[in-house]
Structure formats: structure tokens, C-alpha cells
PDB file of C-alpha atoms and ligand atoms in Angstrom:
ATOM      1  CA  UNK A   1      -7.363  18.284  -7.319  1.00  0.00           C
ATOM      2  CA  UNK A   2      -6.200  19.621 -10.671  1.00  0.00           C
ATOM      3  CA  UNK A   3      -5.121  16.751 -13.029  1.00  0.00           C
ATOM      4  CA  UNK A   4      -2.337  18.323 -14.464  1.00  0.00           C
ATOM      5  CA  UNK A   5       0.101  15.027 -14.130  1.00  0.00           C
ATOM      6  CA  UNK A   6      -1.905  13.822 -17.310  1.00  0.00           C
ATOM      7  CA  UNK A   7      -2.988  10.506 -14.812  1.00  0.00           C
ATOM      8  CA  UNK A   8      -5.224   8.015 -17.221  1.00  0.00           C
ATOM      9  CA  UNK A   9      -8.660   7.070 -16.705  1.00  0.00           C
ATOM     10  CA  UNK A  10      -9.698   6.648 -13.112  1.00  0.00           C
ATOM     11  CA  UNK A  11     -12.045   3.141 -12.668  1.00  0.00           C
ATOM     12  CA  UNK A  12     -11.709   2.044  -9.344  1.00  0.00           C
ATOM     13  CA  UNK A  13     -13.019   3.507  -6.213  1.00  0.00           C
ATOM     14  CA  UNK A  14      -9.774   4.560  -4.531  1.00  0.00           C
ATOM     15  CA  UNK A  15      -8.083   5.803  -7.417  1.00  0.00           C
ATOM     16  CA  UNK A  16      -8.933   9.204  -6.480  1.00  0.00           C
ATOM     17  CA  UNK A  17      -7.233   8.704  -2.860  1.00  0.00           C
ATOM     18  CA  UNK A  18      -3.719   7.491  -4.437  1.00  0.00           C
ATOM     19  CA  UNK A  19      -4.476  10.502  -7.407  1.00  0.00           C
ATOM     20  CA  UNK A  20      -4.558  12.843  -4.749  1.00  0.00           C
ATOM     21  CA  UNK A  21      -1.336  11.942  -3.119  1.00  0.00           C
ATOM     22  CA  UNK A  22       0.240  12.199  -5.982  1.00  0.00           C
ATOM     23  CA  UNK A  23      -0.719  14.990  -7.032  1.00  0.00           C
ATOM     24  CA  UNK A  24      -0.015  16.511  -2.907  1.00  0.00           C
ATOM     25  CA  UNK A  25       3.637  14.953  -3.392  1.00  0.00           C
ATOM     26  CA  UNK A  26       4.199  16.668  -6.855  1.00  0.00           C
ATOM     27  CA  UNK A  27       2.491  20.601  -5.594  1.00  0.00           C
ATOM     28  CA  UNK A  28       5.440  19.814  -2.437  1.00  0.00           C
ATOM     29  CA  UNK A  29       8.058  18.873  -5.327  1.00  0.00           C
ATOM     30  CA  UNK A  30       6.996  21.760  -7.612  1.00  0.00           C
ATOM     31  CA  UNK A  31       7.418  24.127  -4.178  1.00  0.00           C
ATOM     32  CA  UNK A  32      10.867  23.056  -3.949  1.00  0.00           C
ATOM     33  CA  UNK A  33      12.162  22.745  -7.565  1.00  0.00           C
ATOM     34  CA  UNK A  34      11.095  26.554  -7.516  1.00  0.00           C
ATOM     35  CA  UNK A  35      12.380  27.727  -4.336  1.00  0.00           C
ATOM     36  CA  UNK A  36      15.790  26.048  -4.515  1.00  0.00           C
ATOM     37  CA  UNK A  37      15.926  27.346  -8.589  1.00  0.00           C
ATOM     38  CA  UNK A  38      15.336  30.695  -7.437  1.00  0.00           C
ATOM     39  CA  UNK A  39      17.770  30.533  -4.267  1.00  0.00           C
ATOM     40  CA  UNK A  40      20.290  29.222  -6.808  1.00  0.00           C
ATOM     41  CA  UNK A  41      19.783  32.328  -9.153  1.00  0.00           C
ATOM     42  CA  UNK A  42      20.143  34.175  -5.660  1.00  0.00           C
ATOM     43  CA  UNK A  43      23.185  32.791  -4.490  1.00  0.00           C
ATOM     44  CA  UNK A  44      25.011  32.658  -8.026  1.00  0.00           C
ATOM     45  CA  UNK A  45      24.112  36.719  -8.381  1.00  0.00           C
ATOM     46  CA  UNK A  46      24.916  37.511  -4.510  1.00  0.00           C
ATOM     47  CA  UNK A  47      28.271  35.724  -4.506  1.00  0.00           C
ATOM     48  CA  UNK A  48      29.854  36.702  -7.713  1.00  0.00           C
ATOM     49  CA  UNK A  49      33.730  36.973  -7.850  1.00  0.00           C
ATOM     50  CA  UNK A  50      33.108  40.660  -9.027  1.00  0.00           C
ATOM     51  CA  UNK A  51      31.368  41.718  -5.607  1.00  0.00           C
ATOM     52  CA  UNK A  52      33.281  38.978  -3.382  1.00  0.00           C
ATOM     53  CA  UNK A  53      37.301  38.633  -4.619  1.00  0.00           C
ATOM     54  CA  UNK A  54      38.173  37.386  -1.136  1.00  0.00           C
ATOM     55  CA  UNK A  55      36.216  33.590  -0.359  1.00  0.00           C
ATOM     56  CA  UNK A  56      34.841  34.264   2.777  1.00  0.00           C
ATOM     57  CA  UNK A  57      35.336  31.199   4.776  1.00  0.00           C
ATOM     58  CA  UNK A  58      32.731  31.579   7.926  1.00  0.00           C
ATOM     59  CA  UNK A  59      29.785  30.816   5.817  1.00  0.00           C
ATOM     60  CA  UNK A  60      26.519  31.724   6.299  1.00  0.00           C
ATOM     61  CA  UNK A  61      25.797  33.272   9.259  1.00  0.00           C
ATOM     62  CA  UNK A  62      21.457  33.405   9.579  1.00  0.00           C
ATOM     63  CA  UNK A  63      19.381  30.765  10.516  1.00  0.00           C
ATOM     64  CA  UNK A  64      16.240  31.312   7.335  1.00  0.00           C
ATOM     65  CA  UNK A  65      17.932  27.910   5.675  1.00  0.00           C
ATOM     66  CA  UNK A  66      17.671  26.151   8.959  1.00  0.00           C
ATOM     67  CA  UNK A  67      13.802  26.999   9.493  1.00  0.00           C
ATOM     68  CA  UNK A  68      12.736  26.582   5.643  1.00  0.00           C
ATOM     69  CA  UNK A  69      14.853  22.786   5.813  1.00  0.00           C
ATOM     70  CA  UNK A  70      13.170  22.560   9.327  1.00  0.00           C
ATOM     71  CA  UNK A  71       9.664  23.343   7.562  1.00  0.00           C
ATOM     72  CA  UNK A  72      10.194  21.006   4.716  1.00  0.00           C
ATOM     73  CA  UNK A  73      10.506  18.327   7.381  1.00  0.00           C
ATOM     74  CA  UNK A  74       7.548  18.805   8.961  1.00  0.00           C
ATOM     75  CA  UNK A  75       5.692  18.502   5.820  1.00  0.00           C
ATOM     76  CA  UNK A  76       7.145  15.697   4.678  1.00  0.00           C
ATOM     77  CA  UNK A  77       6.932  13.773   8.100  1.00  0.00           C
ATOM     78  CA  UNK A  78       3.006  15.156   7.764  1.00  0.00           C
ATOM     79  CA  UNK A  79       2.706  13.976   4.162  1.00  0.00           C
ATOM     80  CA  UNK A  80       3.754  10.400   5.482  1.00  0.00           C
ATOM     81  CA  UNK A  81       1.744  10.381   8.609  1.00  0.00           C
ATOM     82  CA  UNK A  82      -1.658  11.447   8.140  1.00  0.00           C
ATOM     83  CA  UNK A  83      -1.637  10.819   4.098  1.00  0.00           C
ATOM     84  CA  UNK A  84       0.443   7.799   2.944  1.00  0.00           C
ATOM     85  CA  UNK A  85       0.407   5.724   5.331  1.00  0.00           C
ATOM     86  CA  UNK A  86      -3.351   6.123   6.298  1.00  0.00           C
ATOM     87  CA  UNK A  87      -3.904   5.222   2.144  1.00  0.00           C
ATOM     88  CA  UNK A  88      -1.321   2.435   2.520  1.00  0.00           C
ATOM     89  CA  UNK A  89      -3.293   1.216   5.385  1.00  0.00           C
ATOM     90  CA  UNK A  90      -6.451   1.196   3.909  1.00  0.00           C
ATOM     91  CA  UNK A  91      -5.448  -0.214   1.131  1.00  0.00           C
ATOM     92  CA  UNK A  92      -4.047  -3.180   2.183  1.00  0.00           C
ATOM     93  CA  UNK A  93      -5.367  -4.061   5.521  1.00  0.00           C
ATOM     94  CA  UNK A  94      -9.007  -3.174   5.337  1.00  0.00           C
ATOM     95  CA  UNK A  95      -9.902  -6.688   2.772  1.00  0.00           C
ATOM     96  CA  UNK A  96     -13.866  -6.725   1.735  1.00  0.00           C
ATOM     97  CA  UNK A  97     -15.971  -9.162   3.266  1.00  0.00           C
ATOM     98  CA  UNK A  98     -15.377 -12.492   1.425  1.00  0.00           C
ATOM     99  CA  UNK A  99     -18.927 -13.180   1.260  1.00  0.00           C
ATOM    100  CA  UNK A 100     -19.532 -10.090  -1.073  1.00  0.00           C
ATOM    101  CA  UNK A 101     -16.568  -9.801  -2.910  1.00  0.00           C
ATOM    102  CA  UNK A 102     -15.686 -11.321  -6.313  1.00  0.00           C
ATOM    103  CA  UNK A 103     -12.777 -13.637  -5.888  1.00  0.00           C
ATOM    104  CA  UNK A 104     -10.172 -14.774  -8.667  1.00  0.00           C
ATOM    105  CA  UNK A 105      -6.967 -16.135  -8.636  1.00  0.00           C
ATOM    106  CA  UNK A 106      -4.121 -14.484 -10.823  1.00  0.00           C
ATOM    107  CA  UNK A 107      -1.393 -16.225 -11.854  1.00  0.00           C
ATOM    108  CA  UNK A 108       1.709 -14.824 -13.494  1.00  0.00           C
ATOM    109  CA  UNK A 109       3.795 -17.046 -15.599  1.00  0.00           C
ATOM    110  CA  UNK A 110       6.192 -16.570 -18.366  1.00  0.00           C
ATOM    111  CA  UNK A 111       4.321 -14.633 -20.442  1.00  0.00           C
ATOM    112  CA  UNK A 112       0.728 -14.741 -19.820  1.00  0.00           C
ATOM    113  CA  UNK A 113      -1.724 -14.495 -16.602  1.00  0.00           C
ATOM    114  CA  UNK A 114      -3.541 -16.782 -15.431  1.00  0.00           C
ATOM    115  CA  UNK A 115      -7.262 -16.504 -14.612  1.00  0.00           C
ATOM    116  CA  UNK A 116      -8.799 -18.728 -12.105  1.00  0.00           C
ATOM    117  CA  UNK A 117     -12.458 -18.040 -11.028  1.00  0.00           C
ATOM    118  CA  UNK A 118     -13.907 -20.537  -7.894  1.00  0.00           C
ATOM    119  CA  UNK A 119     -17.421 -21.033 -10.363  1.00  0.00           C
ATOM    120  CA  UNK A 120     -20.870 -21.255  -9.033  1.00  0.00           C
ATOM    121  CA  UNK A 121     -19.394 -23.056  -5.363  1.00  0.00           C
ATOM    122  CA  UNK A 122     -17.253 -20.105  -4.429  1.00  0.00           C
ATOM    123  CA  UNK A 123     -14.769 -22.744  -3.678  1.00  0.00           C
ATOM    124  CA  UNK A 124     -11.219 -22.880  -6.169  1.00  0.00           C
ATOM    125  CA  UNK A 125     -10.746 -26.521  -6.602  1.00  0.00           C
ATOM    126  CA  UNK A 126      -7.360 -28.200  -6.187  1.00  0.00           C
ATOM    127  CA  UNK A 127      -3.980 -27.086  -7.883  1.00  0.00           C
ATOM    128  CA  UNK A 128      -0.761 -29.409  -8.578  1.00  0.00           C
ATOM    129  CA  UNK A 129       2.354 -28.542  -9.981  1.00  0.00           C
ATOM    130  CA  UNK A 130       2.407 -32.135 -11.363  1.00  0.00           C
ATOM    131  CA  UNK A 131      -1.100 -31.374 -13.357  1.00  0.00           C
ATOM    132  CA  UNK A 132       0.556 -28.397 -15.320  1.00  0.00           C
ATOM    133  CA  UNK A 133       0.444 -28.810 -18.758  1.00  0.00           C
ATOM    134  CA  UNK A 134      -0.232 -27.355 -22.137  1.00  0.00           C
ATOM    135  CA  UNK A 135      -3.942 -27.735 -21.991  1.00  0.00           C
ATOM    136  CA  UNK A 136      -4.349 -26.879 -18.403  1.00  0.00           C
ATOM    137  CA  UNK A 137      -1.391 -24.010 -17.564  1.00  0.00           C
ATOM    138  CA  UNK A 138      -3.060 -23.679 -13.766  1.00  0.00           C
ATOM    139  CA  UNK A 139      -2.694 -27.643 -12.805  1.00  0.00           C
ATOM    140  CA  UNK A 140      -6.338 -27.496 -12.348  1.00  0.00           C
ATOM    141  CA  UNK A 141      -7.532 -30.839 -10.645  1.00  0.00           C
ATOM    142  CA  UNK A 142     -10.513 -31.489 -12.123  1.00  0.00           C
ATOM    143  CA  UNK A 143     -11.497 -34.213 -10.372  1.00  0.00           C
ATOM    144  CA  UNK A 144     -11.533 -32.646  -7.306  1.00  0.00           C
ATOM    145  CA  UNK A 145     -15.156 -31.810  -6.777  1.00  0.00           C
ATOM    146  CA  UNK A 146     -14.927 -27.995  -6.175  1.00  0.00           C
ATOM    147  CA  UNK A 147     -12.856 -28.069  -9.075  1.00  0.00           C
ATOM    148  CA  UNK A 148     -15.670 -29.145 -11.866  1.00  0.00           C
ATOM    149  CA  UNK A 149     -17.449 -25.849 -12.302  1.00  0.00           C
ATOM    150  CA  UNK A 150     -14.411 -23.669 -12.418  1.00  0.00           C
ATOM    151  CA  UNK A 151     -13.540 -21.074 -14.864  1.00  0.00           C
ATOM    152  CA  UNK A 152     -10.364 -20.631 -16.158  1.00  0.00           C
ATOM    153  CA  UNK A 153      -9.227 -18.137 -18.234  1.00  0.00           C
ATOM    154  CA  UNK A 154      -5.625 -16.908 -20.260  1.00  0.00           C
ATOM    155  CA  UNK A 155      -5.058 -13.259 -20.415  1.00  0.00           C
ATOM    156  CA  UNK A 156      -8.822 -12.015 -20.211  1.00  0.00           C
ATOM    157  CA  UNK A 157     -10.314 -11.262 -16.658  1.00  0.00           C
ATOM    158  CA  UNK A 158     -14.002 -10.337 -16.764  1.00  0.00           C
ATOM    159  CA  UNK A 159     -15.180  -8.391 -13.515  1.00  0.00           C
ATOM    160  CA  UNK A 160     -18.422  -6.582 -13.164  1.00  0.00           C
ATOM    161  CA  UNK A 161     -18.485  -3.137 -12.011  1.00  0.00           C
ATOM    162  CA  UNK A 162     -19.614  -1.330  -8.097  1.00  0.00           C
ATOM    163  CA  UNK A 163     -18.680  -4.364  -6.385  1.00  0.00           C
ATOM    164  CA  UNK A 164     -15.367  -5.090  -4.622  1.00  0.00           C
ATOM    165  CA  UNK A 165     -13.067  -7.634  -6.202  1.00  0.00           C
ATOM    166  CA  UNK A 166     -10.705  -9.747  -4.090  1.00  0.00           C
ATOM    167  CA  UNK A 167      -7.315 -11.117  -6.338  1.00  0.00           C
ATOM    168  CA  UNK A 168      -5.230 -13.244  -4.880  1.00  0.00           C
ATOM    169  CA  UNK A 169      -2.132 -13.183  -6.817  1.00  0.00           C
ATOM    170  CA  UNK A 170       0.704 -15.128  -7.082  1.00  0.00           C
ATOM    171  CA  UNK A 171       3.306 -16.551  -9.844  1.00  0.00           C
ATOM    172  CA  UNK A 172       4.523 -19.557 -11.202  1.00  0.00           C
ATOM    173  CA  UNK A 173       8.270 -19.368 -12.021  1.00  0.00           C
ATOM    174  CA  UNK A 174       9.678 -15.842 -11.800  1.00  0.00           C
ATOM    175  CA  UNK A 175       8.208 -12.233  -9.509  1.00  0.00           C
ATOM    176  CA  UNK A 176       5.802 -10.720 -12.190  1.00  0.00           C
ATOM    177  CA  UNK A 177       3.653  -7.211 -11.492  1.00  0.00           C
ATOM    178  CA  UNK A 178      -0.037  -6.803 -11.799  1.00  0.00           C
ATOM    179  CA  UNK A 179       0.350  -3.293 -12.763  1.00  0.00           C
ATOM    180  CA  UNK A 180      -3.427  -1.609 -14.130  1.00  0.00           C
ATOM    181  CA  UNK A 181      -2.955   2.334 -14.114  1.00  0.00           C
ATOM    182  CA  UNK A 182      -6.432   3.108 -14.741  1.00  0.00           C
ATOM    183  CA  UNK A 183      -7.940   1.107 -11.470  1.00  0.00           C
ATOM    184  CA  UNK A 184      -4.487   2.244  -9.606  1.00  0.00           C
ATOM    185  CA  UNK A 185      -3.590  -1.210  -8.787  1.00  0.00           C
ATOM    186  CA  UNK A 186       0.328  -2.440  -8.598  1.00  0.00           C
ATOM    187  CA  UNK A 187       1.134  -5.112  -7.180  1.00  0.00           C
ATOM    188  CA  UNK A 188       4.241  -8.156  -7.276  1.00  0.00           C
ATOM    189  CA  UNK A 189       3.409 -11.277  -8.053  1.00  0.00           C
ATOM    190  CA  UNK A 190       5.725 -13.842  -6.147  1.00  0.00           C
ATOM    191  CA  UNK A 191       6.260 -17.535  -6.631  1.00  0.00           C
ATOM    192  CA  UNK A 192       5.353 -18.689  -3.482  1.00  0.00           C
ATOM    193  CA  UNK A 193       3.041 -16.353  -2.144  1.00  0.00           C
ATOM    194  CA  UNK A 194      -0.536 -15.607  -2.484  1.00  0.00           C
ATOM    195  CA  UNK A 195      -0.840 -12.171  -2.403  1.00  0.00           C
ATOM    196  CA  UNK A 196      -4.625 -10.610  -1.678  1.00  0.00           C
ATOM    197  CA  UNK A 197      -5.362  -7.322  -3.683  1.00  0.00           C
ATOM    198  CA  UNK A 198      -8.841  -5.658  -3.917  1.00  0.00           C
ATOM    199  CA  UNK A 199     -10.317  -2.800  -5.703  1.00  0.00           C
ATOM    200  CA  UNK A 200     -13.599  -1.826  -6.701  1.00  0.00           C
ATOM    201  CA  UNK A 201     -14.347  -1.086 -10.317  1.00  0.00           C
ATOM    202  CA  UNK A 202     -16.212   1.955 -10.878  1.00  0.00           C
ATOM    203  CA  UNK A 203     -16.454   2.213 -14.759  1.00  0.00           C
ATOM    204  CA  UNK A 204     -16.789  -0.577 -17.406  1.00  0.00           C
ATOM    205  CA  UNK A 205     -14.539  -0.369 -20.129  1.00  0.00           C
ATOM    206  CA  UNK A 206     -11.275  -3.072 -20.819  1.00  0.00           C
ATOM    207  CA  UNK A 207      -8.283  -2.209 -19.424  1.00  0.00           C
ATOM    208  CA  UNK A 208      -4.162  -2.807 -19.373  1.00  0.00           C
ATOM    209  CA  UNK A 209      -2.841  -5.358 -17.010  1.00  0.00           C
ATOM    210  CA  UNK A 210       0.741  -4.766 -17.866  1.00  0.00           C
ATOM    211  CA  UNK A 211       3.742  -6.850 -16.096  1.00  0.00           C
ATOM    212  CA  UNK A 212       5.662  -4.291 -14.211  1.00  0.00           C
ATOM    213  CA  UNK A 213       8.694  -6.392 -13.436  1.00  0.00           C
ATOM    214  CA  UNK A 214      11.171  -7.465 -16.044  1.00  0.00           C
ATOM    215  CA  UNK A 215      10.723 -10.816 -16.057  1.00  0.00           C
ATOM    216  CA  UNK A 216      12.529 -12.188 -18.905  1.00  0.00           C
ATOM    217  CA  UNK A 217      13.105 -11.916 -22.610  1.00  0.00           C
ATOM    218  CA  UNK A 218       9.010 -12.168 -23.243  1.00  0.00           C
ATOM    219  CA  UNK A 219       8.195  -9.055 -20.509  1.00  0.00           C
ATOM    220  CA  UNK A 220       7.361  -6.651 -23.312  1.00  0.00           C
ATOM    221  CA  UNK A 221       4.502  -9.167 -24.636  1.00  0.00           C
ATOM    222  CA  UNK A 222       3.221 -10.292 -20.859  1.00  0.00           C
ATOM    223  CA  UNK A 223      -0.240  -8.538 -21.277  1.00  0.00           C
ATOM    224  CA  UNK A 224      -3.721  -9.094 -20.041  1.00  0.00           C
ATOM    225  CA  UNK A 225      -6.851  -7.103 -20.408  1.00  0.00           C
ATOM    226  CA  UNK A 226      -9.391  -6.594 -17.276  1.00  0.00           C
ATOM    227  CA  UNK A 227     -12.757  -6.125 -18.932  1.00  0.00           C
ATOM    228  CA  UNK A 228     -15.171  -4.382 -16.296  1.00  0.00           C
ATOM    229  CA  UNK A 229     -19.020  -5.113 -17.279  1.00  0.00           C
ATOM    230  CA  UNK A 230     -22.247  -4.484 -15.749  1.00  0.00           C
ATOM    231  CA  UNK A 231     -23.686  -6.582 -13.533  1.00  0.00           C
ATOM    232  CA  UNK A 232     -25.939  -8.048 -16.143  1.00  0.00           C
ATOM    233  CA  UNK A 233     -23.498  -8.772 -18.956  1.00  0.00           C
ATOM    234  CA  UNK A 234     -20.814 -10.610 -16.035  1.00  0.00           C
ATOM    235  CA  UNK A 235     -23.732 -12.610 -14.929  1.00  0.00           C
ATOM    236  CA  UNK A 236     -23.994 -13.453 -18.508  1.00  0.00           C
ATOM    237  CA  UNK A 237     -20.512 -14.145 -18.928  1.00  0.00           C
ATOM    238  CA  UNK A 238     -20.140 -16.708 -16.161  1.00  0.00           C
ATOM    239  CA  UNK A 239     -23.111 -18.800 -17.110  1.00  0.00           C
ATOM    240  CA  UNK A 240     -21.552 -18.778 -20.656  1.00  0.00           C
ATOM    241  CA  UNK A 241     -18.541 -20.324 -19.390  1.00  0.00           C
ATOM    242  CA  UNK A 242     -20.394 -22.582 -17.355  1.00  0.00           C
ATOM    243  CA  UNK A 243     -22.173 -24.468 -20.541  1.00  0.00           C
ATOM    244  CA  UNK A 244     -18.943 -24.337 -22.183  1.00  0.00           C
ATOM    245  CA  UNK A 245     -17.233 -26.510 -19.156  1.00  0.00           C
ATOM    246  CA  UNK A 246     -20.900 -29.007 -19.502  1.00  0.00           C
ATOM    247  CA  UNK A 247     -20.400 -29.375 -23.287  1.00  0.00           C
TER     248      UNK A 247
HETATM  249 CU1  LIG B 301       5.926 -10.762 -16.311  1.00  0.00          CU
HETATM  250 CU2  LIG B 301       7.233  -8.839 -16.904  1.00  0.00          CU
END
């Protein structure tokens, strides 16, 4: 569909199924901002106090505003039917496989994310509230055995492109948003929870991850930067971190 809302870059597989309710939403809206202008323009030129200087007070007497409000419902109830809540769904429920998805933890905090990838095990090693410090802002255990080969990261998550990537997001203090427009991904992060989100990048390039709940005096500065590379250059990437954790 025409992109005439100006959307920004689309990078992620099912960007173009939220673009295109949007964009179905905003044709309905545009449908009706016209319509009810132009019945206003009607009504304020059929009931002027020139042609009308008694108020009639039966009202309307046809039945045309009962079908058009009638019709609007149906669309609307058809828009949330068979459109949103069929994209909600998917998005959502249907999680990739585990086994071929890349997982990472997010973590918001007051003012920075987080990054938290399992390393070369696939397993993320212990947390503890009690190991949270300057030097280690997860409470990484790191002598917890899955714990030795993992990556952390502040601010900077590296993801490679065409394969499906599996964030489980949560928070540390207050609700933070993992908001990134251009791979149409929004989602709270909430102390307490771990929150799975997925997506599939589909072009490499670095990209906005900006907070999208106020969450204090620092929200304006609470950015991170997803940097989608090729397959090659994030297989490169994690066995540069790896010698760095060795050395
Ligand atoms: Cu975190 Cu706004």
C-alpha cells in the first residue's frame, strides 16, 4: 500500500503486516474525516436560520445516518476481526523455535539497556540482585558455569540479519519501552516480568531503540542502538567478545 504516512525504514519481516494496518486504519479515518466534513458543510447550508426561522423539533426523519453509522460498524468490527487481531496474534503467540532463534536478554534500567547474550552454551548464566554493581549492571554470576562465556553489553545490541531473534525483556527498577520504529517493535519493559519479543531483521543497518515510557528525569537520554549485520560480520562479532572475556 501507498506510503503516504511518511512510516521510516522497514527492517523486519512483519513490518509490512503492522504498515499495512496502519495504513487500512488511516484510508477508514480519511473516509470519515471527509464524509462527516462534507455532511457538516451539508447540514450548516441546509439548516440555515434564513431557510428554517422556526427550529423544527422532530428531527430527522430518514434512516441514510442509521445505515452509513450501521456500515461504519461493520467495518470496524471487520478491521478488528480478520486484521488486528489475526496480526496481534501472530505476533505474539506464534514464538520461533528456540533452537534457531537468536536469544538476548534486554534489560531496562535507569537510563541505559542492558544487553545479555547466553555465549557459545546457549545457556544465560545466573543473575542476583545482590551481584549488581558498577562494573557488572546485570548481577552477572560469573561463577556460575553457564555464566563464563557470556556477553554482556550497555546500549549496543548486535543481531545478524534473515534470522529470527527472540528478546526477552524485562526491567530493573521502573516500566521502560523497547520502542524500534524501523523493525516495528514496541514493547513495555516491566520489573518483574520477562517479556518474550521476536522479530526478524531483514536489512542491516543500526537502528533507534528509544524508551517509550517516561521513566524519569533521564528518559530523553535512555537510548540504545540495534546494529543488524550479516551473518558473517555477527559471527565475527561474538568470537570478538569471546577473546575479550579470555583476556
Ligand atoms: Cu526508560 Cu524512558
Amino acid at each position: 500500500m501507498l506510503n503516504f504516512l511518511g512510516m521510516p525504514v522497514a527492517a523486519s519481516a512483519h513490518a509490512g503486516d503492522v504498515d499495512s494496518l496502519i495504513s487500512i486504519v488511516h484510508w477508514l479515518m480519511f473516509v470519515l474525516f471527509v464524509g462527516w466534513g462534507a455532511f457538516f458543510v451539508y447540514v450548516l447550508f441546509r439548516f440555515r436560520s434564513g431557510a428554517n426561522p422556526t427550529a423544527s423539533y422532530s428531527g430527522a426523519k430518514g434512516h441514510v445516518s442509521k445505515y452509513l453509522e450501521l456500515g461504519i460498524v461493520v467495518v470496524e468490527v471487520v478491521l478488528l476481526l480478520f486484521f488486528a487481531i489475526p496480526a496481534w496474534a501472530r505476533r505474539v503467540g506464534d514464538l520461533p523455535d528456540k533452537s534457531k532463534a537468536v536469544a538476548v536478554r534486554v534489560v531496562g534500567e535507569q537510563f541505559a539497556w542492558n544487553i545479555h547474550y547466553p555465549g557459545a552454551d546457549g545457556k544465560f548464566g545466573r543473575t542476583d540482585i545482590k551481584l549488581i554493581a558498577a562494573d557488572n549492571p546485570l548481577g552477572l554470576d560469573r561463577t556460575d558455569p553457564s555464566a563464563k562465556d557470556d556477553i554482556t553489553a550497555i546500549n549496543q545490541l548486535t543481531l545478524p540479519i534473515d534470522q529470527p531473534v527472540l528478546v526477552y525483556l524485562s526491567s530493573k527498577d521502573v516500566i521502560h519501552s523497547f520502542g524500534v520504529y524501523e523493525l516495528r517493535v514496541k514493547q513495555d519493559a516491566v520489573p518483574g516480568l520477562d517479556i518474550p519479543v521476536w522479530f526478524i531483521p531483514t536489512k542491516t543497518g543500526t537502528y533507534e531503540i528509544a524508551c517509550s515510557q517516561l521513566c524519569g528525569l533521564g528518559h530523553y537520554r535512555m537510548r540504545g542502538f540495534i546494529n543488524v549485520k550479516t551473518q558473517a560480520e555477527y559471527t565475527q562479532f561474538l568470537a570478538d567478545e569471546a577473546k575479550a572475556l579470555v583476556r
